[in-house]
Amino acid sequence: MSTLDPIDVFRIEAGELLEQIEQGLLDLEQRLDDRDQIDSVFRGLHTLKGSGAMFGFDALAAFTHHCETAFDQVRKGLVPATLELVAAVLAARDHMRALVEDANGDYAKQEIALLAQLNAAIDIGARKASPPSQTETVAPPENAGAPPRRWRIRFTLPPNAMINGVNPLTFLDDLRELGPCEIVVDAGGVPPLDQLDPTALYLRWTVVLDADASRSEIEDVFLFVMDDMTLEIDDIRGLSEVAEPPPAPPPAPEAPATPAAQTQAATPEANAATEAKTSTEAKTAAEANGARARRAVESVRVPADRLDELMDRVGELVIAQSRLSQIAAAVANEELRAVSEEIENLSSELRATMMVLRMVPVGTLFERFRRLARDLQHETGKQIELVTEGESTEMDKTVIERLADPLVHIVRNAADHGLEPPEERVAAGKPEVGRITLAARQSGGEVIISVSDDGRGINCERVRAKAEANGLLAPGQTLSEQEALQLIFAPGFSTAAQVTSLSGRGVGMDVVKKTIESLRGAIDVSNRPGKGAEIALRIPLTLAIIDGLLVRVGAGRYVIPLSAVEECLELSPDEDLRSRGRSLLSLRGALVPFLRLREMFQTGAPPASHQKVVVVATGADRIGLVVDQIIGDHQTVIKSMSKLHEDVATFSGATILGDGGVALILDIASLVAAGQDQEARLRAIA
């Protein structure tokens, strides 16, 4: 089995650190005096610098050092945190990401500009923290003239530290920067030459440091290896203690001492003290090892492509299990049926476990838009508040990654076209700050992600005029409001008066539509003129395996996603005749339109004597689907349609049945839309 490239592992961890730094900076921008966020950003920068140096990203380590130094001054109270400093480090963070992705790029001019911006921000902070005027009396600090604190630091790195790129000398250099120190190395753990592993680390260090540094500042030196090492930090101020010399090697074995000699060598009090110390050290070491072991099993990093490969294997297993179930049903063998049922249960549990492994909360996606909203606020000159809801809603990781770009286009569109400038909002009786809301919720087998704003809404007349001007719509052609709103997703369509860095080229919303359709999703647009608009993306919960209801229409078999099924009814021949020309079903006092799939698919076969109606829903809309037979539930492994059929809106994919046949998977969203159109036509005729 191939192992991960350490450089790839570093890039993954660096990406997580950069996300942490960005979120910390955005939080700090709202509360500049938040000490926890200041420490969080500093620790992230410190870890990134150390890890970069360890893996050979020297340019990244050198550049990050400047930002770390700036935040170190903030931590020590030398300069305050300012909006200018946050903006400078955010810009520097983007450059750090470029250095992670391409360490060999030519970024000299860019770095000069970024460092100039960073130094200017520090100067602004320094002026804000300027000392009081000479006429004021400043009380001397309480510890003025007092000697510095004295710390004793003992640390041992893991044996494989140097293999992983850790250089112990860097820690000693960082300690020297805090103040004068005395260093003693303990080489007692080095084995004989014939037993020595040249790649292993056997040394242990004791450092006595004289510096007005806090315990946390000393811990920060070892921050990115803290979990894998042993570290003892003791405050020995006031004690005349120096670094302990390394213990002498154990003497050669001698003849056993007499009882009298043993009594003289060790008193009971000394033995008790030694035993207590040994017990305490063993307990502390055991607790530390236990804590590290617990941390190690909390999570395991697995490449996404391995999860995809595993999902493919589970899909093939489901198909094989379906074949086995079909054979077991046809053979009168109780043992075979028992084995088939057991394998069916196991494959179902394995599928459920696999689905959970691939699910991640959409909050990981929503966090990225805090930075986007901040940048849009500066670009547009508008005041924007981003609100997120339903962050705990989970989706397939693959789906979330593909939703990032469409949501960026929608949010940018809402900021540029939807929200009004502050003065226009005030004139309309609205608050100056415009609100963009990112929300997610689960509805059956779909996740609905919506982007709404409280702006001016969509001007349908302007959309129509622009569509006619671009030749997308014939003059005078009749359109419903929803059809007019869907025009904003047409290729090349834009209502912007001029091209800007945000919009005007007519490509953004077209990208949204293509991406959502490739995910077998749908887009709903709702509009409230003068109050705002909402774009909702309805996305399948997963793209791999679903529970389905297998039905027969004519000679063909089809799969209806079980999550969309509400109930199944029988359509008698009398009801079938009465509903001709209307296709409406009375269901508990409500009229539900239904589609005869036999006619829709033009099977050419006569209807079954006892037709069934499967009532399906998406969101608040529902229709009935008339089928000839309901075969039963079916674990459906979704296969993509061929190039020739990918534009057929009625089907979202296909699956392989247990007998080797192929069944098409019905696209419920498009069928519901077809049912609504049919109902609208019937109501117009009536």
XYZ file of C-alpha atoms in Angstrom:
686
model
C 0.000 0.000 0.000
C 1.379 3.416 -0.943
C 2.144 5.886 1.829
C 1.317 9.547 1.828
C 3.966 12.004 0.713
C 5.005 14.025 3.807
C 4.854 17.187 1.712
C 1.224 16.474 0.829
C 0.459 15.885 4.508
C 2.067 19.224 5.357
C 0.018 21.021 2.713
C -3.175 19.576 4.166
C -2.247 20.603 7.702
C -1.049 24.010 6.503
C -4.418 24.556 4.813
C -6.166 23.841 8.100
C -3.841 26.223 9.948
C -4.470 28.964 7.391
C -8.235 28.499 7.796
C -7.795 28.732 11.569
C -5.723 31.907 11.206
C -8.275 33.484 8.875
C -11.225 32.730 11.155
C -9.278 34.048 14.138
C -8.472 37.290 12.303
C -12.104 37.764 11.267
C -13.224 37.243 14.876
C -10.507 39.605 16.089
C -11.675 42.266 13.635
C -15.008 42.342 15.481
C -13.394 42.423 18.962
C -9.917 43.911 18.790
C -9.345 43.440 22.518
C -10.108 39.706 22.495
C -7.041 38.176 24.105
C -8.052 34.619 23.227
C -8.207 35.421 19.509
C -4.867 37.218 19.645
C -3.288 34.138 21.229
C -5.057 31.851 18.749
C -3.738 33.756 15.721
C -0.236 33.885 17.204
C -0.197 30.157 17.885
C -1.422 29.429 14.368
C 1.318 31.593 12.846
C 3.945 30.081 15.145
C 2.937 26.532 14.252
C 2.835 27.310 10.542
C 6.304 28.847 10.689
C 7.771 25.903 12.573
C 6.099 23.263 10.412
C 7.145 25.090 7.240
C 10.772 25.158 8.329
C 10.596 21.497 9.325
C 9.381 20.418 5.866
C 11.727 22.635 3.874
C 9.334 25.509 3.098
C 11.938 28.083 4.059
C 10.332 30.969 2.153
C 7.045 30.333 3.965
C 8.774 30.147 7.351
C 10.725 33.363 6.734
C 7.659 35.316 5.588
C 5.403 33.971 8.341
C 8.020 34.972 10.917
C 7.282 38.657 10.233
C 3.567 38.216 10.939
C 4.330 36.124 14.008
C 6.636 38.855 15.314
C 3.909 41.449 14.805
C 1.390 39.440 16.805
C 3.998 38.692 19.434
C 4.230 42.441 20.024
C 0.451 42.564 20.354
C 0.518 39.663 22.824
C 3.120 41.429 24.952
C 1.147 44.675 24.934
C 3.776 46.629 23.013
C 1.313 47.569 20.252
C -2.479 47.222 20.169
C -4.426 45.117 17.703
C -5.823 47.402 15.004
C -8.008 47.033 11.946
C -4.984 47.927 9.826
C -2.957 45.096 11.355
C -5.778 42.579 10.818
C -6.124 43.662 7.183
C -2.359 43.374 6.643
C -2.139 39.879 8.133
C -5.217 38.746 6.164
C -3.479 39.835 2.972
C -0.308 38.118 4.180
C -2.321 34.968 4.904
C -3.342 34.787 1.226
C 0.327 35.028 0.281
C 1.164 32.237 2.738
C -1.335 30.006 0.969
C 0.404 30.755 -2.347
C 3.752 29.823 -0.769
C 2.279 26.544 0.466
C 0.887 25.638 -2.957
C 3.950 26.790 -4.949
C 7.059 27.259 -2.836
C 9.243 28.049 -5.870
C 7.237 30.939 -7.288
C 8.641 34.426 -7.786
C 6.919 36.525 -5.134
C 9.618 39.104 -4.388
C 7.623 42.210 -5.406
C 4.494 40.950 -3.702
C 6.340 40.240 -0.453
C 7.887 43.720 -0.431
C 4.427 45.292 -0.737
C 2.912 43.029 1.928
C 5.740 43.642 4.405
C 5.444 47.377 3.813
C 1.720 47.150 4.588
C 2.491 45.107 7.723
C 5.136 47.563 8.953
C 2.795 50.490 8.316
C 0.107 48.762 10.389
C 2.562 48.215 13.246
C 3.588 51.882 13.103
C -0.072 52.948 13.305
C -0.508 50.726 16.364
C 2.665 52.055 17.930
C 1.419 55.639 17.544
C -1.871 54.700 19.149
C 0.081 53.186 22.043
C 2.457 56.178 22.324
C 3.794 56.877 25.847
C 2.121 59.567 27.977
C 3.315 63.166 27.816
C 6.288 64.269 29.884
C 4.083 66.280 32.246
C 2.377 63.105 33.424
C 3.858 61.092 36.253
C 4.288 57.451 35.438
C 4.524 55.085 38.367
C 7.365 52.598 38.063
C 6.389 48.970 37.684
C 6.131 46.968 40.849
C 8.995 44.680 39.922
C 11.305 47.474 38.774
C 14.865 46.561 39.624
C 13.890 43.001 40.545
C 15.935 40.183 39.052
C 14.410 38.277 36.131
C 12.513 35.098 36.710
C 14.430 31.833 36.633
C 12.978 28.814 34.872
C 14.216 25.241 34.755
C 13.137 23.496 31.537
C 13.602 19.783 30.962
C 12.546 18.326 27.636
C 12.881 15.065 25.737
C 11.921 14.695 22.096
C 10.587 11.438 20.625
C 13.183 9.041 19.147
C 11.882 9.620 15.603
C 12.011 13.418 15.878
C 14.902 13.926 13.475
C 13.407 11.530 10.931
C 10.347 13.798 10.896
C 12.518 16.864 10.306
C 12.658 18.263 13.842
C 15.923 20.046 14.671
C 16.437 20.287 18.463
C 18.850 23.187 18.029
C 16.013 25.445 16.843
C 14.308 25.050 20.231
C 17.502 25.981 22.037
C 17.919 29.026 19.789
C 14.338 30.116 20.519
C 14.978 29.774 24.261
C 18.130 31.900 23.944
C 16.016 34.632 22.332
C 13.917 34.787 25.509
C 16.957 35.440 27.712
C 20.346 34.140 28.880
C 20.303 30.457 29.628
C 22.520 27.594 30.718
C 22.114 24.366 28.756
C 23.146 20.879 29.821
C 22.651 17.844 27.606
C 22.080 14.387 29.049
C 23.630 11.688 26.859
C 23.038 8.879 29.323
C 20.417 7.308 27.085
C 22.816 6.719 24.180
C 23.225 2.931 23.737
C 26.435 1.093 22.855
C 27.645 1.575 19.297
C 26.521 -1.856 18.112
C 22.965 -1.089 19.305
C 22.784 2.530 18.145
C 20.247 3.588 15.526
C 21.813 6.553 13.655
C 18.378 8.000 12.836
C 17.116 7.948 16.435
C 17.393 10.695 19.047
C 18.616 9.605 22.488
C 19.483 12.965 24.110
C 17.715 14.899 26.844
C 18.170 18.575 27.710
C 17.985 20.654 30.877
C 17.923 24.448 30.464
C 17.984 27.123 33.165
C 16.541 30.311 31.689
C 16.748 33.794 33.240
C 14.006 35.824 31.571
C 10.821 37.730 32.355
C 8.896 35.261 30.222
C 5.642 33.557 31.103
C 5.126 29.824 31.158
C 2.956 30.057 28.020
C 5.747 31.864 26.143
C 8.123 29.006 26.951
C 5.517 26.431 25.922
C 5.080 28.267 22.620
C 8.681 27.375 21.731
C 7.670 23.701 21.628
C 4.134 24.302 20.385
C 4.066 22.175 17.253
C 5.754 19.130 18.849
C 4.070 19.407 22.250
C 1.885 16.324 21.821
C 4.817 13.995 21.091
C 7.399 15.100 23.666
C 7.863 15.309 27.424
C 8.282 18.809 28.818
C 8.763 20.006 32.404
C 8.812 23.723 33.221
C 9.511 24.774 36.837
C 9.710 28.281 38.265
C 12.840 28.243 40.472
C 13.051 31.982 41.105
C 14.776 32.669 44.403
C 16.446 29.274 44.492
C 20.159 28.938 43.985
C 19.647 26.130 41.562
C 21.568 25.600 38.406
C 21.224 23.131 35.660
C 21.724 19.638 36.958
C 24.602 17.757 35.386
C 23.717 14.675 33.456
C 23.604 11.615 35.654
C 26.687 9.450 35.640
C 26.407 6.151 33.818
C 25.405 3.280 36.062
C 28.385 1.486 37.683
C 29.357 -2.000 36.690
C 27.617 -4.759 38.647
C 29.381 -5.625 41.903
C 29.008 -8.293 44.510
C 25.888 -7.924 46.641
C 26.388 -5.658 49.605
C 25.973 -6.898 53.148
C 22.811 -5.976 55.025
C 24.820 -3.580 57.190
C 26.214 -1.845 54.134
C 22.724 -1.614 52.632
C 21.447 -0.039 55.826
C 24.244 2.523 55.776
C 23.672 3.292 52.090
C 19.964 3.971 52.273
C 17.938 5.027 55.275
C 14.206 4.234 55.467
C 13.403 7.902 54.995
C 15.484 8.089 51.830
C 13.939 4.903 50.481
C 10.423 6.218 51.113
C 11.220 9.502 49.401
C 12.735 7.709 46.427
C 9.781 5.374 46.111
C 7.311 8.278 46.307
C 9.208 10.217 43.663
C 9.411 7.165 41.408
C 5.700 6.486 41.876
C 4.778 10.097 41.096
C 6.965 10.200 37.994
C 5.542 6.893 36.771
C 1.990 8.114 37.366
C 2.684 11.401 35.555
C 4.283 9.575 32.625
C 1.392 7.131 32.437
C -1.129 9.975 32.438
C 0.810 11.801 29.724
C 1.055 8.662 27.600
C -2.638 7.956 28.120
C -3.570 11.494 27.091
C -1.424 11.229 23.974
C -2.975 7.859 23.144
C -6.473 9.282 23.527
C -5.576 12.183 21.267
C -4.131 9.788 18.708
C -7.329 7.775 18.364
C -9.683 10.730 18.296
C -9.308 11.142 14.540
C -7.501 9.571 11.626
C -6.665 11.471 8.458
C -7.772 9.535 5.367
C -7.297 10.804 1.772
C -10.579 11.564 0.030
C -9.723 9.366 -2.951
C -9.466 6.343 -0.671
C -12.947 7.051 0.664
C -14.196 7.331 -2.914
C -12.575 4.006 -3.771
C -14.132 2.399 -0.700
C -17.535 3.787 -1.662
C -17.171 2.236 -5.119
C -16.405 -1.145 -3.531
C -19.439 -0.825 -1.251
C -21.548 -0.042 -4.316
C -20.343 -3.175 -6.074
C -21.054 -5.161 -2.918
C -24.626 -3.834 -2.863
C -25.134 -4.926 -6.486
C -23.723 -8.400 -5.741
C -25.911 -8.655 -2.638
C -28.971 -7.751 -4.714
C -28.090 -10.535 -7.145
C -27.689 -12.990 -4.263
C -31.064 -11.999 -2.815
C -32.729 -12.601 -6.164
C -31.156 -16.060 -6.491
C -32.089 -16.940 -2.902
C -35.701 -15.937 -3.556
C -35.867 -18.216 -6.591
C -34.307 -21.254 -4.883
C -36.159 -23.150 -2.163
C -33.187 -23.288 0.192
C -33.658 -21.912 3.694
C -29.927 -21.839 4.488
C -29.197 -19.805 1.365
C -31.983 -17.391 2.238
C -30.655 -17.006 5.784
C -27.161 -16.250 4.486
C -28.620 -13.826 1.933
C -30.545 -11.946 4.623
C -27.477 -11.758 6.857
C -25.315 -10.395 4.039
C -28.083 -7.941 3.168
C -28.105 -6.639 6.745
C -24.313 -6.386 6.843
C -24.118 -4.576 3.504
C -26.842 -2.193 4.651
C -24.912 -1.402 7.850
C -21.680 -1.017 5.908
C -23.386 1.345 3.478
C -24.776 3.425 6.351
C -21.352 3.590 8.007
C -19.736 4.571 4.727
C -22.256 7.338 4.215
C -21.523 8.737 7.678
C -17.785 8.749 6.953
C -18.356 10.928 3.901
C -20.729 13.360 5.602
C -19.430 16.696 6.873
C -21.357 19.690 8.256
C -22.006 22.531 5.843
C -20.564 24.853 8.479
C -17.136 23.990 7.058
C -18.348 25.503 3.787
C -20.114 28.507 5.317
C -17.005 29.582 7.263
C -15.258 30.496 4.004
C -17.858 33.170 3.239
C -17.038 35.337 6.255
C -13.887 36.452 4.472
C -15.782 36.895 1.198
C -18.415 39.095 2.877
C -15.666 41.215 4.423
C -13.909 41.676 1.070
C -17.216 42.463 -0.700
C -17.931 45.119 1.892
C -14.691 46.880 1.018
C -15.111 46.415 -2.753
C -18.705 47.653 -2.978
C -18.622 50.302 -0.269
C -21.780 48.734 1.187
C -22.251 47.623 4.763
C -22.843 43.860 4.744
C -23.771 41.489 7.540
C -23.437 37.771 6.800
C -25.756 35.499 8.794
C -25.460 31.693 8.689
C -28.099 29.188 9.745
C -28.164 25.383 9.866
C -24.394 24.948 9.970
C -24.777 21.484 11.533
C -26.656 20.146 8.484
C -24.528 17.398 6.936
C -23.814 16.630 3.300
C -21.553 14.395 1.290
C -18.034 15.844 1.284
C -17.828 15.594 -2.511
C -21.019 17.612 -2.880
C -19.854 20.316 -0.471
C -16.600 20.800 -2.372
C -18.487 21.295 -5.644
C -20.904 23.784 -4.060
C -18.194 26.263 -3.076
C -17.919 28.038 -6.462
C -21.677 28.319 -7.138
C -22.277 29.820 -3.702
C -19.473 32.332 -4.255
C -21.196 33.549 -7.434
C -24.585 33.782 -5.717
C -23.238 35.678 -2.696
C -21.301 38.097 -4.908
C -24.418 38.613 -7.019
C -26.493 39.338 -3.896
C -23.937 41.879 -2.683
C -23.566 43.647 -6.036
C -27.103 43.495 -7.478
C -29.295 42.798 -4.461
C -28.144 45.047 -1.629
C -28.572 48.807 -2.008
C -26.014 51.440 -0.981
C -26.467 52.685 2.618
C -28.090 55.988 1.624
C -30.613 54.213 -0.614
C -31.475 51.765 2.163
C -32.048 54.564 4.661
C -34.298 56.368 2.182
C -36.327 53.165 1.823
C -36.711 52.861 5.590
C -34.217 50.012 5.936
C -31.192 49.745 8.231
C -27.891 50.871 6.719
C -26.403 47.409 7.076
C -27.597 44.969 4.411
C -28.044 41.363 5.376
C -27.109 38.255 3.389
C -28.275 34.984 4.914
C -26.712 31.607 4.151
C -28.980 28.815 5.391
C -29.076 25.032 5.102
C -31.714 22.477 6.033
C -32.525 18.891 5.182
C -35.794 17.986 3.498
C -36.184 14.273 2.891
C -33.352 13.075 0.688
C -32.335 16.627 -0.227
C -30.389 19.400 1.397
C -31.659 22.878 0.595
C -29.025 25.618 0.728
C -30.409 29.107 0.279
C -28.845 32.526 -0.170
C -31.216 35.387 0.620
C -30.807 39.121 1.011
C -32.949 42.013 2.228
C -32.138 44.219 -0.759
C -34.128 45.599 -3.645
C -35.174 42.234 -5.102
C -35.114 41.234 -8.781
C -36.667 43.576 -11.324
C -38.504 41.120 -13.592
C -39.252 43.798 -16.215
C -35.598 44.675 -16.442
C -34.705 40.986 -16.707
C -37.217 40.571 -19.509
C -35.974 43.637 -21.398
C -32.378 42.475 -21.131
C -33.330 38.970 -22.311
C -35.113 40.416 -25.366
C -32.138 42.653 -26.114
C -29.801 39.642 -25.968
C -32.058 37.544 -28.183
C -32.849 35.096 -25.388
C -36.548 35.926 -25.531
C -38.899 36.839 -28.375
C -40.571 40.263 -27.992
C -44.019 39.900 -26.464
C -43.500 36.254 -25.489
C -45.628 35.283 -22.491
C -43.667 34.207 -19.431
C -44.614 33.382 -15.872
C -42.722 35.116 -13.069
C -40.765 31.947 -12.278
C -39.786 31.503 -15.932
C -38.639 35.125 -16.052
C -36.561 34.658 -12.911
C -34.906 31.580 -14.370
C -33.568 33.765 -17.217
C -30.839 35.070 -14.891
C -29.144 31.663 -15.281
C -28.971 31.876 -19.078
C -25.450 31.910 -20.569
C -24.138 35.435 -21.093
C -27.035 37.062 -19.255
C -26.380 40.029 -16.963
C -28.379 43.092 -15.944
C -25.279 45.025 -14.879
C -24.912 48.380 -16.643
C -21.134 48.004 -16.809
C -18.528 45.329 -16.277
C -16.888 45.481 -12.839
C -14.598 43.224 -10.855
C -17.739 41.690 -9.340
C -20.212 41.235 -12.180
C -21.320 42.219 -15.648
C -19.830 39.451 -17.794
C -22.820 37.115 -17.571
C -20.895 33.974 -16.639
C -21.382 33.608 -12.885
C -24.998 32.453 -12.657
C -24.543 30.252 -15.730
C -21.791 28.426 -13.813
C -24.206 28.015 -10.902
C -26.832 26.341 -13.075
C -24.402 23.970 -14.787
C -22.847 22.885 -11.494
C -26.166 22.279 -9.756
C -27.497 20.309 -12.723
C -24.357 18.164 -12.702
C -25.174 17.363 -9.070
C -28.705 16.334 -10.101
C -30.031 19.289 -8.166
C -32.462 22.095 -8.922
C -32.618 25.861 -8.377
C -35.617 27.756 -7.008
C -35.805 31.558 -7.129
C -38.222 33.578 -5.032
C -38.542 37.332 -5.330
C -40.004 40.085 -3.164
C -39.614 43.404 -4.996
C -38.221 46.008 -2.648
C -37.639 43.458 0.112
C -35.099 41.040 -1.306
C -34.675 37.776 -3.161
C -33.765 34.192 -2.355
C -32.007 31.552 -4.415
C -32.412 28.019 -3.065
C -30.262 25.108 -4.224
C -31.872 21.691 -3.776
C -29.110 19.092 -3.716
C -29.319 15.307 -3.220
C -27.987 14.233 0.158
C -25.512 11.890 -1.491
C -24.362 11.022 -4.982
C -23.487 7.378 -4.374
C -26.112 5.021 -2.903
C -29.753 5.671 -2.049
C -32.749 3.666 -0.869
C -35.214 3.424 -3.726
C -38.671 2.102 -4.553
C -38.519 -0.174 -7.579
C -41.594 0.110 -9.833
C -42.672 -1.213 -13.228
C -44.123 0.908 -16.021
C -44.986 -1.183 -19.049
C -42.033 -3.531 -19.567
C -39.508 -1.140 -18.023
C -38.392 -0.853 -14.417
C -37.656 2.439 -12.694
C -36.400 3.576 -9.295
C -38.088 6.315 -7.262
C -35.888 7.725 -4.436
C -37.513 6.420 -1.273
C -36.843 9.645 0.636
C -39.259 11.451 -1.718
C -42.080 8.905 -1.374
C -44.956 9.923 0.900
C -47.481 7.137 0.307
C -48.747 4.598 -2.215
C -52.390 4.282 -3.341
C -54.329 2.094 -5.724
C -55.936 3.707 -8.773
C -59.063 1.768 -9.657
C -60.257 1.594 -13.291
C -63.288 3.748 -12.392
C -61.110 6.498 -10.883
C -58.812 6.244 -13.880
C -61.712 6.887 -16.230
C -63.156 9.727 -14.107
C -59.827 11.534 -13.994
C -59.288 11.528 -17.755
C -58.749 15.076 -18.910
C -58.174 16.298 -15.357
C -55.426 14.058 -13.839
C -56.182 15.288 -10.334
C -56.446 13.058 -7.297
C -58.457 13.994 -4.189
C -56.266 13.123 -1.226
C -57.685 13.955 2.207
C -59.452 17.047 0.964
C -56.543 18.294 -1.185
C -56.200 18.015 -4.953
C -52.940 16.403 -6.017
C -52.010 16.317 -9.738
C -50.669 13.034 -11.067
C -48.758 11.904 -14.113
C -49.375 8.674 -16.028
C -45.808 7.492 -16.547
C -47.011 4.921 -19.081
C -48.194 7.735 -21.378
C -45.256 9.986 -20.524
C -42.741 7.257 -21.448
C -44.871 6.082 -24.431
C -44.584 2.425 -23.513
C -47.300 1.352 -25.967
C -48.491 -1.276 -23.495
C -52.031 -1.445 -22.081
C -52.449 -0.346 -18.448
C -52.387 -2.924 -15.668
C -55.721 -3.888 -14.174
C -54.704 -2.509 -10.781
C -52.558 0.581 -11.296
C -50.780 2.211 -8.366
C -50.198 5.868 -7.532
C -46.935 6.748 -5.779
C -47.266 10.174 -4.141
C -43.887 11.931 -4.095
C -42.863 15.337 -2.795
C -40.005 17.773 -2.932
C -40.245 20.552 -0.417
C -43.889 21.641 -0.122
C -44.826 20.442 -3.632
C -46.118 16.959 -4.390
C -47.577 14.940 -7.248
C -48.692 11.377 -7.915
C -46.922 9.023 -10.296
C -49.118 6.328 -11.858
C -47.224 3.032 -12.297
C -48.298 -0.468 -13.262
C -46.633 -2.316 -10.373
C -44.737 -1.585 -7.163
C -41.994 -4.233 -6.965
C -40.480 -3.191 -3.615
C -37.597 -1.382 -1.964
C -34.173 -1.481 -3.575
C -30.706 -0.348 -2.486
C -29.738 1.749 -5.456
C -26.159 2.329 -6.560
C -26.326 5.456 -8.704
C -24.548 5.346 -12.044
C -24.165 8.404 -14.250
C -26.100 8.704 -17.492
C -24.287 8.491 -20.808
C -23.418 11.575 -22.830
C -26.391 10.921 -25.110
C -28.871 10.955 -22.236
C -27.423 13.465 -19.768
C -29.796 16.190 -21.027
C -32.928 14.101 -20.344
C -34.406 15.915 -17.366
C -36.799 13.114 -16.373
C -33.991 10.836 -15.156
C -31.178 11.587 -12.728
C -29.178 8.407 -13.279
C -29.360 4.639 -13.644
C -28.672 1.564 -11.546
C -27.871 -2.102 -12.125
C -30.426 -4.591 -10.819
C -29.758 -7.992 -9.331
C -30.540 -9.783 -12.610
C -28.091 -7.598 -14.507
C -30.785 -5.371 -15.984
C -30.730 -1.580 -15.884
C -33.327 0.609 -14.194
C -33.512 4.379 -14.664
C -33.743 6.601 -11.578
C -36.535 9.164 -11.776
C -35.703 12.825 -11.192
C -38.420 13.829 -8.729
C -37.801 17.586 -9.027
C -38.398 17.624 -12.797
C -41.460 15.365 -12.471
C -42.948 17.639 -9.804
C -42.360 20.625 -12.085
C -44.061 18.754 -14.956
C -47.013 17.955 -12.699
C -47.346 21.584 -11.648
C -47.289 22.720 -15.283
C -49.994 20.190 -16.086
C -52.112 21.411 -13.173
C -51.672 25.026 -14.275
C -52.831 24.158 -17.808
C -55.867 22.312 -16.479
C -56.823 25.205 -14.231
C -56.439 27.627 -17.170
C -58.772 25.501 -19.295
C -61.320 25.299 -16.476
